[in-house]
């Protein structure tokens, strides 16, 4: 998958570190991917307040906090060994499986 020349190297449930913006340095789990926009939502990060109007029935009026999306260029996948966000490269294993590995220490990010 590629987004405007940028490879989407993330998957749901990956742990990522934010590398710029107001959430810089924070880590969280990827909740959802939006490949078309090259964005992700990360658990408890970039929270946005949305004002909800009551629909008169089930929904109460109020403020709802929701994860706002973050551009993938602002997050890096966290390597367990390095303990921080790293750039990754791809490697083909002997059995043909493709895994993501840490560019820094060579640790396999995908648990196979
Ligand atoms: Zn590493």
PDB file of N, CA, C and O and ligand atoms in Angstrom, residues 77-87 101-109, ligand 1:
ATOM      1  N   UNK A  77       6.782   3.786  14.426  1.00  0.00           N
ATOM      2  CA  UNK A  77       6.492   2.567  15.171  1.00  0.00           C
ATOM      3  C   UNK A  77       7.548   2.389  16.269  1.00  0.00           C
ATOM      4  O   UNK A  77       8.713   2.722  16.077  1.00  0.00           O
ATOM      5  N   UNK A  78       7.089   1.903  17.422  1.00  0.00           N
ATOM      6  CA  UNK A  78       8.009   1.737  18.547  1.00  0.00           C
ATOM      7  C   UNK A  78       8.649   0.353  18.500  1.00  0.00           C
ATOM      8  O   UNK A  78       7.969  -0.660  18.379  1.00  0.00           O
ATOM      9  N   UNK A  79       9.974   0.351  18.599  1.00  0.00           N
ATOM     10  CA  UNK A  79      10.732  -0.901  18.683  1.00  0.00           C
ATOM     11  C   UNK A  79      10.880  -1.237  20.162  1.00  0.00           C
ATOM     12  O   UNK A  79      11.317  -0.402  20.947  1.00  0.00           O
ATOM     13  N   UNK A  80      10.492  -2.462  20.546  1.00  0.00           N
ATOM     14  CA  UNK A  80      10.572  -2.892  21.944  1.00  0.00           C
ATOM     15  C   UNK A  80      11.992  -2.781  22.481  1.00  0.00           C
ATOM     16  O   UNK A  80      12.219  -2.371  23.610  1.00  0.00           O
ATOM     17  N   UNK A  81      12.938  -3.146  21.654  1.00  0.00           N
ATOM     18  CA  UNK A  81      14.330  -3.179  22.088  1.00  0.00           C
ATOM     19  C   UNK A  81      14.901  -1.765  22.257  1.00  0.00           C
ATOM     20  O   UNK A  81      15.588  -1.478  23.230  1.00  0.00           O
ATOM     21  N   UNK A  82      14.609  -0.894  21.290  1.00  0.00           N
ATOM     22  CA  UNK A  82      15.115   0.480  21.372  1.00  0.00           C
ATOM     23  C   UNK A  82      14.295   1.308  22.359  1.00  0.00           C
ATOM     24  O   UNK A  82      14.775   2.306  22.881  1.00  0.00           O
ATOM     25  N   UNK A  83      13.047   0.881  22.589  1.00  0.00           N
ATOM     26  CA  UNK A  83      12.179   1.584  23.528  1.00  0.00           C
ATOM     27  C   UNK A  83      11.662   2.911  23.021  1.00  0.00           C
ATOM     28  O   UNK A  83      11.190   3.739  23.790  1.00  0.00           O
ATOM     29  N   UNK A  84      11.766   3.129  21.717  1.00  0.00           N
ATOM     30  CA  UNK A  84      11.250   4.374  21.163  1.00  0.00           C
ATOM     31  C   UNK A  84      10.870   4.210  19.696  1.00  0.00           C
ATOM     32  O   UNK A  84      11.095   3.146  19.121  1.00  0.00           O
ATOM     33  N   UNK A  85      10.337   5.273  19.140  1.00  0.00           N
ATOM     34  CA  UNK A  85       9.918   5.230  17.751  1.00  0.00           C
ATOM     35  C   UNK A  85      11.124   5.113  16.828  1.00  0.00           C
ATOM     36  O   UNK A  85      12.115   5.796  17.012  1.00  0.00           O
ATOM     37  N   UNK A  86      11.023   4.229  15.873  1.00  0.00           N
ATOM     38  CA  UNK A  86      12.142   4.005  14.944  1.00  0.00           C
ATOM     39  C   UNK A  86      11.629   3.905  13.517  1.00  0.00           C
ATOM     40  O   UNK A  86      10.446   3.661  13.282  1.00  0.00           O
ATOM     41  N   UNK A  87      12.544   4.090  12.594  1.00  0.00           N
ATOM     42  CA  UNK A  87      12.207   3.830  11.197  1.00  0.00           C
ATOM     43  C   UNK A  87      12.385   2.332  10.971  1.00  0.00           C
ATOM     44  O   UNK A  87      13.177   1.690  11.627  1.00  0.00           O
ATOM     45  N   UNK A 101      11.298  -4.786  10.271  1.00  0.00           N
ATOM     46  CA  UNK A 101      12.363  -4.806  11.271  1.00  0.00           C
ATOM     47  C   UNK A 101      12.865  -3.394  11.553  1.00  0.00           C
ATOM     48  O   UNK A 101      12.758  -2.495  10.725  1.00  0.00           O
ATOM     49  N   UNK A 102      13.411  -3.230  12.751  1.00  0.00           N
ATOM     50  CA  UNK A 102      13.923  -1.939  13.194  1.00  0.00           C
ATOM     51  C   UNK A 102      15.188  -1.606  12.413  1.00  0.00           C
ATOM     52  O   UNK A 102      16.098  -2.419  12.311  1.00  0.00           O
ATOM     53  N   UNK A 103      15.228  -0.385  11.865  1.00  0.00           N
ATOM     54  CA  UNK A 103      16.381   0.017  11.073  1.00  0.00           C
ATOM     55  C   UNK A 103      17.614   0.189  11.950  1.00  0.00           C
ATOM     56  O   UNK A 103      18.738   0.173  11.487  1.00  0.00           O
ATOM     57  N   UNK A 104      17.365   0.388  13.232  1.00  0.00           N
ATOM     58  CA  UNK A 104      18.440   0.696  14.150  1.00  0.00           C
ATOM     59  C   UNK A 104      19.114  -0.574  14.686  1.00  0.00           C
ATOM     60  O   UNK A 104      20.309  -0.733  14.584  1.00  0.00           O
ATOM     61  N   UNK A 105      18.293  -1.459  15.275  1.00  0.00           N
ATOM     62  CA  UNK A 105      18.870  -2.628  15.958  1.00  0.00           C
ATOM     63  C   UNK A 105      18.571  -3.929  15.232  1.00  0.00           C
ATOM     64  O   UNK A 105      19.102  -4.967  15.587  1.00  0.00           O
ATOM     65  N   UNK A 106      17.702  -3.893  14.228  1.00  0.00           N
ATOM     66  CA  UNK A 106      17.410  -5.114  13.475  1.00  0.00           C
ATOM     67  C   UNK A 106      16.376  -6.014  14.120  1.00  0.00           C
ATOM     68  O   UNK A 106      16.107  -7.102  13.638  1.00  0.00           O
ATOM     69  N   UNK A 107      15.789  -5.548  15.220  1.00  0.00           N
ATOM     70  CA  UNK A 107      14.768  -6.317  15.910  1.00  0.00           C
ATOM     71  C   UNK A 107      13.529  -6.462  15.014  1.00  0.00           C
ATOM     72  O   UNK A 107      13.098  -5.496  14.385  1.00  0.00           O
ATOM     73  N   UNK A 108      12.951  -7.673  14.998  1.00  0.00           N
ATOM     74  CA  UNK A 108      11.730  -7.877  14.228  1.00  0.00           C
ATOM     75  C   UNK A 108      10.556  -7.274  14.978  1.00  0.00           C
ATOM     76  O   UNK A 108      10.326  -7.564  16.153  1.00  0.00           O
ATOM     77  N   UNK A 109       9.839  -6.366  14.308  1.00  0.00           N
ATOM     78  CA  UNK A 109       8.706  -5.686  14.944  1.00  0.00           C
ATOM     79  C   UNK A 109       7.471  -6.576  14.918  1.00  0.00           C
ATOM     80  O   UNK A 109       6.730  -6.647  15.877  1.00  0.00           O
TER      81      UNK A 109
HETATM   82 ZN1  LIG B   1      15.268  -1.308  17.584  1.00  0.00          ZN
END
